[in-house]
Short mmCIF file of C-alpha atoms and ligand atoms in Angstrom, two decimals:
data_model
loop_
_atom_site.label_atom_id
_atom_site.label_comp_id
_atom_site.label_asym_id
_atom_site.label_seq_id
_atom_site.Cartn_x
_atom_site.Cartn_y
_atom_site.Cartn_z
CA MET A 7 -0.01 -0.02 -0.01
CA LYS A 8 1.16 3.46 -0.78
CA ILE A 9 1.28 5.79 2.18
CA ILE A 10 1.15 9.42 1.17
CA LYS A 11 1.67 12.46 3.28
CA ILE A 12 1.43 16.12 2.42
CA ILE A 13 4.27 18.27 3.63
CA ASP A 14 4.18 21.92 2.79
CA GLY A 15 1.45 21.31 0.18
CA ARG A 16 3.52 18.67 -1.60
CA VAL A 17 2.73 14.95 -1.88
CA ILE A 18 5.35 12.74 -0.35
CA ASN A 19 5.54 8.95 -0.93
CA LEU A 20 5.97 7.62 2.56
CA ASP A 21 6.73 4.08 1.51
CA LYS A 22 10.18 5.47 1.32
CA ALA A 23 9.79 7.63 4.36
CA LYS A 24 11.02 5.61 7.28
CA PHE A 25 13.90 8.03 6.93
CA LEU A 26 11.67 10.92 7.99
CA THR A 27 11.73 9.68 11.58
CA GLU A 28 15.47 9.26 11.44
CA LEU A 29 16.31 12.67 10.06
CA LYS A 30 17.83 15.20 12.43
CA ASN A 31 15.90 18.45 12.89
CA HIS A 32 18.10 20.48 10.59
CA GLU A 33 17.82 17.84 7.91
CA LEU A 34 14.09 17.80 8.16
CA SER A 35 13.99 21.56 7.54
CA LEU A 36 16.44 21.06 4.66
CA LEU A 37 14.08 18.45 3.24
CA ILE A 38 11.25 20.92 3.29
CA GLN A 39 13.45 23.40 1.41
CA LEU A 40 14.25 20.72 -1.13
CA ILE A 41 10.58 19.98 -1.61
CA ASN A 42 10.08 23.65 -2.35
CA TYR A 43 12.85 23.71 -4.96
CA GLN A 44 14.96 26.05 -2.87
CA GLU A 45 18.72 26.26 -3.16
CA VAL A 46 20.25 24.54 -0.13
CA PHE A 47 23.67 23.51 1.13
CA TRP A 48 23.95 20.12 2.83
CA PRO A 49 27.12 19.43 4.85
CA ASN A 50 27.67 15.71 4.87
CA GLY A 51 27.34 14.58 8.51
CA LYS A 52 29.25 11.40 7.78
CA PHE A 53 32.30 13.23 6.36
CA GLU A 54 35.57 12.20 8.01
CA GLN A 55 38.56 14.60 7.82
CA ASN A 56 40.91 11.65 7.30
CA PRO A 57 38.87 8.69 6.17
CA ALA A 58 40.66 5.56 7.29
CA GLY A 59 38.44 3.42 5.09
CA ILE A 60 39.63 4.80 1.77
CA GLU A 61 42.43 2.25 1.52
CA LYS A 62 40.10 -0.61 2.25
CA LEU A 63 37.66 0.03 -0.54
CA THR A 64 37.21 -2.47 -3.32
CA LEU A 65 38.55 0.12 -5.82
CA THR A 66 42.05 1.31 -5.03
CA LEU A 67 44.75 3.63 -6.26
CA VAL A 68 46.24 0.61 -8.04
CA ASP A 69 43.05 0.22 -10.08
CA ILE A 70 43.12 3.92 -11.10
CA LYS A 71 46.73 3.61 -12.22
CA GLU A 72 45.89 0.44 -14.17
CA ALA A 73 43.10 2.37 -15.93
CA GLU A 74 45.58 5.17 -16.78
CA LYS A 75 48.03 2.56 -18.27
CA ARG A 76 45.22 1.20 -20.42
CA LEU A 77 44.48 4.68 -21.70
CA GLU A 78 48.13 5.09 -22.47
CA ARG A 79 48.18 1.85 -24.51
CA PHE A 80 45.24 3.17 -26.56
CA ALA A 81 46.81 6.58 -27.07
CA PRO A 82 48.46 5.73 -30.44
CA TYR A 83 45.03 4.60 -31.78
CA ILE A 84 43.20 7.67 -30.39
CA ALA A 85 45.80 10.06 -31.83
CA LYS A 86 45.41 8.37 -35.22
CA VAL A 87 41.61 8.33 -35.53
CA PHE A 88 40.91 11.56 -33.68
CA PRO A 89 43.54 14.00 -35.01
CA GLU A 90 42.34 16.69 -32.55
CA THR A 91 44.17 14.65 -29.87
CA GLN A 92 47.49 14.61 -31.64
CA GLU A 93 48.69 17.61 -29.57
CA THR A 94 48.37 15.54 -26.33
CA GLY A 95 49.66 12.31 -28.00
CA GLY A 96 46.27 10.67 -28.03
CA ILE A 97 45.60 11.39 -24.32
CA ILE A 98 42.13 12.93 -23.84
CA GLU A 99 42.76 15.76 -21.40
CA SER A 100 41.58 19.30 -20.74
CA ARG A 101 43.14 22.51 -19.56
CA LEU A 102 43.05 24.07 -16.17
CA VAL A 103 42.56 27.82 -16.46
CA LYS A 104 42.49 30.59 -13.97
CA ILE A 105 39.31 32.64 -14.10
CA ALA A 106 40.11 35.75 -12.07
CA SER A 107 37.67 38.03 -13.92
CA MET A 108 34.77 35.59 -13.19
CA LYS A 109 35.87 35.57 -9.56
CA GLN A 110 35.77 39.38 -9.48
CA LYS A 111 32.33 39.34 -11.13
CA MET A 112 30.94 36.95 -8.49
CA GLU A 113 32.51 38.95 -5.65
CA GLN A 114 30.69 42.05 -6.97
CA ASP A 115 27.38 40.25 -7.42
CA PHE A 116 27.36 38.44 -4.14
CA GLY A 117 28.88 41.40 -2.20
CA LYS A 118 31.70 39.43 -0.47
CA PRO A 119 35.25 38.45 -1.18
CA ILE A 120 36.06 34.86 -2.28
CA PRO A 121 39.33 34.06 -0.63
CA GLY A 122 41.77 31.87 -2.57
CA ASP A 123 42.23 31.49 -6.37
CA LEU A 124 39.53 30.37 -8.75
CA TRP A 125 40.28 27.88 -11.59
CA LEU A 126 38.13 26.16 -14.20
CA LYS A 127 38.82 22.62 -15.22
CA CYS A 128 37.76 22.66 -18.86
CA ASP A 129 36.28 19.16 -19.45
CA SER A 130 33.72 21.16 -21.51
CA HIS A 131 36.51 21.22 -24.12
CA LEU A 132 37.72 17.67 -23.93
CA PRO A 133 38.36 16.31 -27.42
CA ILE A 134 36.04 13.81 -29.13
CA SER A 135 32.81 14.52 -27.24
CA GLY A 136 33.17 17.83 -25.36
CA SER A 137 32.13 16.69 -21.88
CA ILE A 138 33.34 14.83 -18.84
CA LYS A 139 31.84 11.73 -20.37
CA ALA A 140 34.84 11.58 -22.73
CA ARG A 141 36.68 10.20 -19.71
CA GLY A 142 34.51 7.43 -18.24
CA GLY A 143 32.46 6.57 -21.30
CA ILE A 144 35.39 6.22 -23.68
CA TYR A 145 37.43 4.39 -21.07
CA GLU A 146 34.81 1.65 -20.60
CA VAL A 147 34.45 1.10 -24.38
CA LEU A 148 38.27 0.86 -24.76
CA LYS A 149 38.48 -1.63 -21.88
CA HIS A 150 35.81 -3.80 -23.54
CA THR A 151 37.60 -3.46 -26.89
CA GLU A 152 40.89 -4.62 -25.42
CA LYS A 153 39.33 -7.55 -23.68
CA LEU A 154 37.69 -8.77 -26.83
CA ALA A 155 40.78 -8.37 -29.03
CA LEU A 156 43.12 -9.92 -26.45
CA SER A 157 40.89 -12.88 -25.80
CA GLN A 158 40.73 -13.72 -29.49
CA GLY A 159 44.48 -13.43 -29.82
CA LEU A 160 44.18 -10.55 -32.26
CA LEU A 161 46.16 -8.16 -30.15
CA THR A 162 48.82 -8.24 -27.53
CA MET A 163 49.45 -5.64 -24.84
CA ASP A 164 52.81 -4.83 -26.42
CA ASP A 165 51.32 -3.99 -29.80
CA ASP A 166 50.96 -0.54 -31.15
CA TYR A 167 47.23 -0.13 -30.74
CA SER A 168 46.92 2.03 -33.81
CA ILE A 169 46.56 -1.27 -35.76
CA LEU A 170 42.98 -1.32 -34.47
CA ASP A 171 42.28 1.25 -37.18
CA SER A 172 41.81 -1.32 -39.94
CA ASP A 173 38.97 -2.96 -41.80
CA HIS A 174 40.07 -6.28 -40.36
CA PHE A 175 39.44 -5.06 -36.79
CA ARG A 176 36.29 -3.15 -37.66
CA ARG A 177 34.83 -6.32 -39.20
CA PHE A 178 35.74 -8.20 -36.06
CA PHE A 179 34.11 -5.63 -33.72
CA SER A 180 30.99 -5.43 -35.94
CA GLN A 181 29.98 -8.90 -34.62
CA TYR A 182 29.57 -7.28 -31.19
CA SER A 183 27.23 -4.56 -29.97
CA ILE A 184 27.32 -1.88 -27.33
CA ALA A 185 24.30 -0.19 -25.71
CA VAL A 186 23.79 2.67 -23.30
CA GLY A 187 21.00 4.75 -21.76
CA SER A 188 21.73 8.48 -21.53
CA THR A 189 20.50 12.02 -21.12
CA GLY A 190 22.77 12.95 -24.05
CA ASN A 191 26.41 13.34 -23.26
CA LEU A 192 27.23 9.75 -22.30
CA GLY A 193 25.43 8.70 -25.43
CA LEU A 194 27.63 10.97 -27.49
CA SER A 195 30.84 9.60 -26.03
CA ILE A 196 29.87 5.97 -26.21
CA GLY A 197 28.31 6.38 -29.63
CA ILE A 198 31.27 8.20 -31.25
CA ILE A 199 34.07 5.94 -29.97
CA SER A 200 32.08 2.66 -30.49
CA ALA A 201 31.13 3.52 -34.03
CA LYS A 202 34.71 4.50 -34.80
CA LEU A 203 35.98 1.11 -33.64
CA GLY A 204 33.32 -0.66 -35.71
CA PHE A 205 30.88 -1.79 -33.03
CA ASN A 206 27.14 -1.92 -33.57
CA VAL A 207 26.10 0.72 -31.08
CA THR A 208 22.66 1.69 -29.77
CA VAL A 209 22.02 4.72 -27.61
CA HIS A 210 18.75 4.91 -25.63
CA MET A 211 18.01 8.59 -25.16
CA SER A 212 15.75 10.07 -22.48
CA ALA A 213 13.21 12.73 -23.38
CA ASP A 214 15.39 15.61 -22.17
CA ALA A 215 18.24 14.68 -24.58
CA LYS A 216 18.77 17.44 -27.10
CA GLN A 217 17.83 16.92 -30.72
CA TRP A 218 21.31 17.96 -32.04
CA LYS A 219 22.94 15.14 -29.99
CA LYS A 220 20.59 12.59 -31.58
CA ASP A 221 21.19 14.04 -35.02
CA LEU A 222 24.96 14.05 -34.61
CA LEU A 223 24.99 10.43 -33.47
CA ARG A 224 22.85 9.33 -36.42
CA THR A 225 25.29 10.93 -38.86
CA LYS A 226 27.96 8.72 -37.28
CA GLY A 227 26.00 5.54 -37.89
CA VAL A 228 24.75 5.11 -34.27
CA ASN A 229 21.29 3.66 -33.64
CA VAL A 230 19.38 6.18 -31.52
CA VAL A 231 16.24 5.07 -29.74
CA GLU A 232 14.17 7.81 -28.23
CA TYR A 233 11.95 7.68 -25.10
CA GLU A 234 9.33 10.02 -23.82
CA SER A 235 10.27 9.46 -20.24
CA ASP A 236 13.29 10.34 -18.16
CA TYR A 237 16.81 8.98 -17.81
CA SER A 238 16.03 6.10 -15.47
CA LYS A 239 13.55 4.68 -17.99
CA ALA A 240 15.94 4.96 -20.92
CA VAL A 241 18.57 3.15 -18.89
CA GLU A 242 16.13 0.41 -17.85
CA GLU A 243 14.95 -0.20 -21.40
CA GLY A 244 18.54 -0.27 -22.71
CA ARG A 245 19.57 -2.73 -20.01
CA ARG A 246 16.59 -4.92 -20.78
CA GLN A 247 17.26 -5.04 -24.53
CA ALA A 248 20.97 -5.58 -24.05
CA ASP A 249 20.41 -8.44 -21.54
CA ALA A 250 18.54 -10.32 -24.26
CA ALA A 251 21.56 -10.23 -26.59
CA PRO A 252 24.64 -12.15 -25.44
CA SER A 253 27.09 -10.35 -27.73
CA CYS A 254 25.93 -6.94 -26.40
CA HIS A 255 27.82 -5.02 -23.78
CA PHE A 256 25.62 -2.70 -21.79
CA ILE A 257 27.31 0.43 -20.35
CA ASP A 258 25.54 0.72 -17.02
CA ASP A 259 25.78 4.36 -15.92
CA GLU A 260 23.98 3.48 -12.66
CA ASN A 261 26.39 0.76 -11.56
CA SER A 262 29.53 0.61 -13.66
CA GLN A 263 32.86 0.50 -11.90
CA ASP A 264 34.73 0.85 -15.21
CA LEU A 265 33.05 4.21 -15.92
CA PHE A 266 33.98 5.28 -12.37
CA LEU A 267 37.65 4.35 -12.86
CA GLY A 268 37.77 6.15 -16.20
CA TYR A 269 36.64 9.33 -14.43
CA ALA A 270 39.03 8.74 -11.55
CA THR A 271 42.05 8.91 -13.83
CA ALA A 272 41.38 12.64 -14.10
CA ALA A 273 42.85 12.95 -10.56
CA LEU A 274 46.26 11.73 -11.66
CA ARG A 275 46.26 14.18 -14.58
CA LEU A 276 45.10 17.04 -12.41
CA LYS A 277 47.93 16.40 -9.91
CA ASN A 278 50.46 16.79 -12.74
CA GLN A 279 48.78 19.97 -13.95
CA LEU A 280 48.81 21.47 -10.49
CA GLN A 281 52.51 20.70 -10.15
CA GLU A 282 53.28 22.24 -13.53
CA LEU A 283 51.37 25.38 -12.58
CA LYS A 284 53.21 25.37 -9.25
CA ILE A 285 49.96 25.36 -7.34
CA ALA A 286 50.53 23.93 -3.84
CA VAL A 287 48.08 21.51 -2.34
CA ASP A 288 49.00 20.50 1.22
CA GLU A 289 47.95 20.87 4.80
CA ASN A 290 48.24 24.68 4.59
CA HIS A 291 46.96 24.99 1.07
CA PRO A 292 43.59 23.32 0.82
CA LEU A 293 42.07 22.40 -2.49
CA PHE A 294 38.31 22.78 -2.91
CA VAL A 295 36.73 21.04 -5.92
CA TYR A 296 33.13 21.63 -7.08
CA LEU A 297 31.53 18.93 -9.28
CA PRO A 298 28.15 18.93 -11.06
CA CYS A 299 26.40 15.63 -10.21
CA GLY A 300 23.87 13.64 -12.17
CA VAL A 301 23.85 9.88 -11.47
CA GLY A 302 27.12 10.39 -9.61
CA GLY A 303 29.70 8.35 -11.53
CA GLY A 304 31.55 11.32 -13.04
CA PRO A 305 31.85 13.53 -9.97
CA GLY A 306 32.19 10.46 -7.78
CA GLY A 307 35.08 9.03 -9.78
CA VAL A 308 36.89 12.29 -9.89
CA ALA A 309 36.36 13.00 -6.13
CA TYR A 310 37.41 9.45 -5.32
CA GLY A 311 40.67 9.75 -7.30
CA LEU A 312 41.40 13.16 -5.76
CA LYS A 313 40.85 11.89 -2.28
CA GLN A 314 43.22 8.97 -2.89
CA LEU A 315 45.95 11.45 -3.99
CA PHE A 316 45.43 14.43 -1.74
CA LYS A 317 43.78 12.82 1.35
CA GLU A 318 42.64 15.44 3.88
CA SER A 319 44.01 18.41 1.84
CA VAL A 320 41.19 18.16 -0.73
CA HIS A 321 37.57 18.98 -0.13
CA CYS A 322 35.03 17.81 -2.69
CA PHE A 323 31.49 19.17 -3.09
CA PHE A 324 28.79 18.07 -5.56
CA ALA A 325 26.29 20.46 -7.12
CA GLU A 326 22.82 19.42 -8.33
CA PRO A 327 19.82 21.24 -9.86
CA THR A 328 17.06 22.18 -7.45
CA HIS A 329 14.70 20.02 -9.51
CA SER A 330 16.98 16.92 -9.48
CA PRO A 331 18.83 16.67 -6.18
CA CYS A 332 19.05 12.85 -6.34
CA MET A 333 22.48 12.31 -4.75
CA LEU A 334 21.69 14.76 -1.88
CA LEU A 335 18.46 12.95 -1.16
CA GLY A 336 20.00 9.49 -1.40
CA MET A 337 22.91 10.33 0.84
CA MET A 338 21.04 12.43 3.39
CA THR A 339 18.41 9.71 3.88
CA GLY A 340 20.90 6.89 3.56
CA LEU A 341 18.54 5.27 1.05
CA HIS A 342 20.84 5.86 -1.88
CA ASP A 343 19.19 4.38 -5.03
CA GLN A 344 16.16 3.28 -3.04
CA ILE A 345 14.65 6.72 -3.22
CA SER A 346 14.07 9.13 -6.10
CA VAL A 347 13.32 12.86 -6.28
CA GLN A 348 9.83 11.94 -7.51
CA ASP A 349 9.21 10.23 -4.17
CA ILE A 350 9.33 13.61 -2.44
CA GLY A 351 7.19 15.24 -5.10
CA LEU A 352 9.87 16.84 -7.27
CA ASP A 353 9.44 16.84 -11.05
CA ASN A 354 13.06 16.17 -12.16
CA LEU A 355 12.69 18.79 -14.86
CA THR A 356 15.69 20.96 -15.47
CA ASP A 357 17.46 22.53 -18.41
CA ALA A 358 20.67 21.10 -17.04
CA ASP A 359 20.14 18.00 -19.08
CA GLY A 360 23.37 16.29 -18.03
CA LEU A 361 22.04 16.46 -14.45
CA ALA A 362 18.39 15.58 -15.07
CA VAL A 363 18.61 12.34 -13.07
CA GLY A 364 15.98 11.45 -10.45
CA ARG A 365 17.68 8.47 -8.78
CA PRO A 366 21.36 8.25 -7.93
CA SER A 367 23.86 5.50 -8.72
CA GLY A 368 23.55 2.30 -6.77
CA PHE A 369 27.12 2.37 -5.44
CA VAL A 370 28.70 5.81 -5.75
CA GLY A 371 26.93 7.41 -2.76
CA LYS A 372 27.99 4.49 -0.55
CA ILE A 373 31.63 4.67 -1.64
CA ILE A 374 31.95 8.42 -1.19
CA GLU A 375 29.98 8.67 2.09
CA PRO A 376 33.07 9.15 4.31
CA PHE A 377 34.85 11.63 2.12
CA LEU A 378 32.40 13.83 0.27
CA SER A 379 32.32 17.25 2.06
CA GLY A 380 28.80 18.23 1.03
CA ILE A 381 26.31 18.88 -1.71
CA TYR A 382 24.41 22.03 -2.69
CA THR A 383 21.62 22.75 -5.15
CA VAL A 384 21.38 25.41 -7.88
CA SER A 385 18.32 26.78 -9.70
CA ASP A 386 18.18 26.78 -13.52
CA GLU A 387 17.92 30.63 -13.50
CA ARG A 388 21.17 30.89 -11.65
CA LEU A 389 22.87 28.43 -14.02
CA TYR A 390 21.89 30.70 -16.94
CA ARG A 391 23.12 33.84 -15.22
CA LEU A 392 26.43 32.23 -14.44
CA LEU A 393 26.66 31.01 -18.07
CA LYS A 394 26.31 34.53 -19.30
CA ASP A 395 28.71 35.94 -16.67
CA LEU A 396 31.41 33.42 -17.58
CA ALA A 397 30.99 34.12 -21.29
CA ASP A 398 31.19 37.90 -20.66
CA SER A 399 34.07 37.79 -18.25
CA GLU A 400 36.26 34.98 -19.62
CA ASN A 401 34.89 34.30 -23.08
CA ILE A 402 34.30 30.66 -22.15
CA TYR A 403 31.02 29.11 -23.13
CA LEU A 404 29.61 26.13 -21.17
CA GLU A 405 26.38 24.21 -21.21
CA PRO A 406 23.99 24.97 -18.27
CA SER A 407 24.88 21.76 -16.33
CA ALA A 408 28.54 22.74 -16.34
CA LEU A 409 27.97 25.93 -14.39
CA ALA A 410 26.55 24.14 -11.33
CA GLY A 411 29.98 24.05 -9.64
CA MET A 412 30.62 27.76 -10.03
CA ILE A 413 28.61 28.91 -6.98
CA GLY A 414 30.42 26.54 -4.54
CA PRO A 415 33.03 29.03 -3.37
CA VAL A 416 30.31 31.58 -2.68
CA TRP A 417 28.63 29.13 -0.31
CA LEU A 418 31.86 28.50 1.56
CA ALA A 419 32.71 32.17 1.78
CA GLY A 420 29.29 32.90 3.24
CA GLU A 421 26.35 30.79 4.46
CA ALA A 422 28.29 27.50 4.52
CA SER A 423 31.39 28.88 6.35
CA ASP A 424 30.59 26.50 9.23
CA TYR A 425 32.30 23.85 7.22
CA LEU A 426 35.51 25.89 7.30
CA SER A 427 35.49 26.53 11.03
CA LYS A 428 34.54 22.92 11.81
CA HIS A 429 37.53 21.66 9.96
CA ALA A 430 40.00 24.32 11.02
CA LEU A 431 40.20 25.79 7.56
CA SER A 432 39.15 29.40 8.23
CA GLU A 433 42.69 30.64 8.52
CA LYS A 434 43.94 28.64 5.50
CA PHE A 435 41.05 29.55 3.24
CA SER A 436 42.88 32.43 1.66
CA HIS A 437 45.81 30.25 0.67
CA GLY A 438 43.44 27.75 -0.92
CA THR A 439 42.58 26.85 -4.51
CA HIS A 440 39.08 26.46 -5.83
CA ILE A 441 38.54 24.27 -8.92
CA VAL A 442 35.17 24.44 -10.62
CA TRP A 443 34.70 21.42 -12.81
CA ALA A 444 33.29 22.59 -16.14
CA THR A 445 31.70 19.35 -17.34
CA GLY A 446 30.46 20.16 -20.88
CA GLY A 447 29.63 22.60 -23.57
CA SER A 448 32.07 22.91 -26.46
CA MET A 449 29.90 20.89 -28.79
CA VAL A 450 26.71 22.79 -28.29
CA PRO A 451 25.59 24.35 -31.59
CA LYS A 452 26.12 28.09 -31.85
CA GLU A 453 22.39 29.00 -32.16
CA MET A 454 21.58 26.93 -29.07
CA MET A 455 24.36 28.56 -27.12
CA GLU A 456 23.09 31.97 -28.10
CA LYS A 457 19.66 31.04 -26.68
CA TYR A 458 21.26 29.86 -23.38
CA TYR A 459 23.14 33.13 -23.18
CA GLN A 460 20.00 35.18 -23.72
CA LYS A 461 18.30 33.38 -20.91
CA GLY A 462 20.96 34.68 -18.58
CA VAL A 463 20.60 38.23 -19.69
CA ASN A 464 18.12 39.63 -17.13
C1 PLP B 30 26.92 13.53 -17.11
C2 PLP B 30 27.21 14.94 -16.82
C3 PLP B 30 27.53 15.32 -15.47
C4 PLP B 30 27.46 14.41 -14.26
O1 PLP B 30 27.94 13.10 -14.36
P1 PLP B 30 27.22 11.97 -13.70
O2 PLP B 30 28.13 10.75 -13.84
O3 PLP B 30 25.91 11.76 -14.36
O4 PLP B 30 27.00 12.35 -12.26
C5 PLP B 30 27.77 16.64 -15.30
N1 PLP B 30 27.79 17.54 -16.33
C6 PLP B 30 27.50 17.19 -17.56
C7 PLP B 30 27.59 18.23 -18.61
C8 PLP B 30 27.26 15.86 -17.86
O5 PLP B 30 27.01 15.51 -19.07
#
């Protein structure tokens, strides 16, 4: 039987609401704000300054390094078939750029200083698919590719993998299929790399996926199946169809450890970039990282990798739309993927299509529980204003989802400063570094970007 309760005029599904009795007072009031689509900041009560458990997790630093080695083996192939990656030798990586003018703009608008330096990690401009999904998505397809080719004795790990660019290999891979469910960007990444290798690839797209992404994939020979419902449904259908076909590999955004590891390699790369830029990260120079969160694999993988490398010197925060705060809800209630934003009466409708996810990953929230610092929510209107401000101040154009991280330093410098005092960071804050993870945008068509910009104008 469904038990329903009205809180603040909103219908709540109380089948899931054992948690209501367990929530602390401040969390209950936060829940009411969530129900009303207000912007909130949630400090993770289970956060440990120095999480002892991180070494005992099933995924380790060794796994991340192994993933990085695999990407290095594929680099000659990537450089050959995607010439835009030649500059980095076939390594798919983005720049870290200082955005001092944007920082100034935010300081003016919010009327307070933001101590520390503000940087943007430009995954928006990653080659091949222009979003953070070019990390996890492409990694998982490459891992699957390697496994198939090795097991059939067609490849050895000492080969130059650029031999994969041949009709012989494409014919071989065409016997296999790959499927994925996506709000858009994961589909782009999986579709482009899989089609290039010769796989039969099907992308199950949720209703919020943009038309241009579907069109682009079709021009590359990808099967695109469209759904009228949201992301969870597209994933479910994709999984069901793939399960019925033994030669099909389903990329499971809600549960995949390979995706997660692909994202996590970003941490190794970032560490090198910080060293090259002579940016200190240590006990006296804290690093704050702000990551837009959908199902959680991307931000979770990056945060996990950073935590392995920088331990208590790094502080990771996730950002979600006010209409889709699935990770916040899952972690705060401890129910993880057993609760969706629809269960508390939210509509999961947001223009931040990469983040339009109503139910979080089944494993990410549990892994990051001891080391995620907190999660905050952002309204769509604010995303558009930040989009315009970044374009005006830095001439960098991002898709709406990718702006979600930007407001994090403002929270810490103001209403969420408790976090700093609680963890003895107040004094060190001005020697700190903020990194806003810009997760997508460079492939957005110009007319569409112009519309986004206009929405931020008033
Ligand atoms: C997918 C995506 C994210 C979030 O990644 P998840 O793994 O879904 O949490 C953030 N921004 C953009 C632009 C994305 O496409």
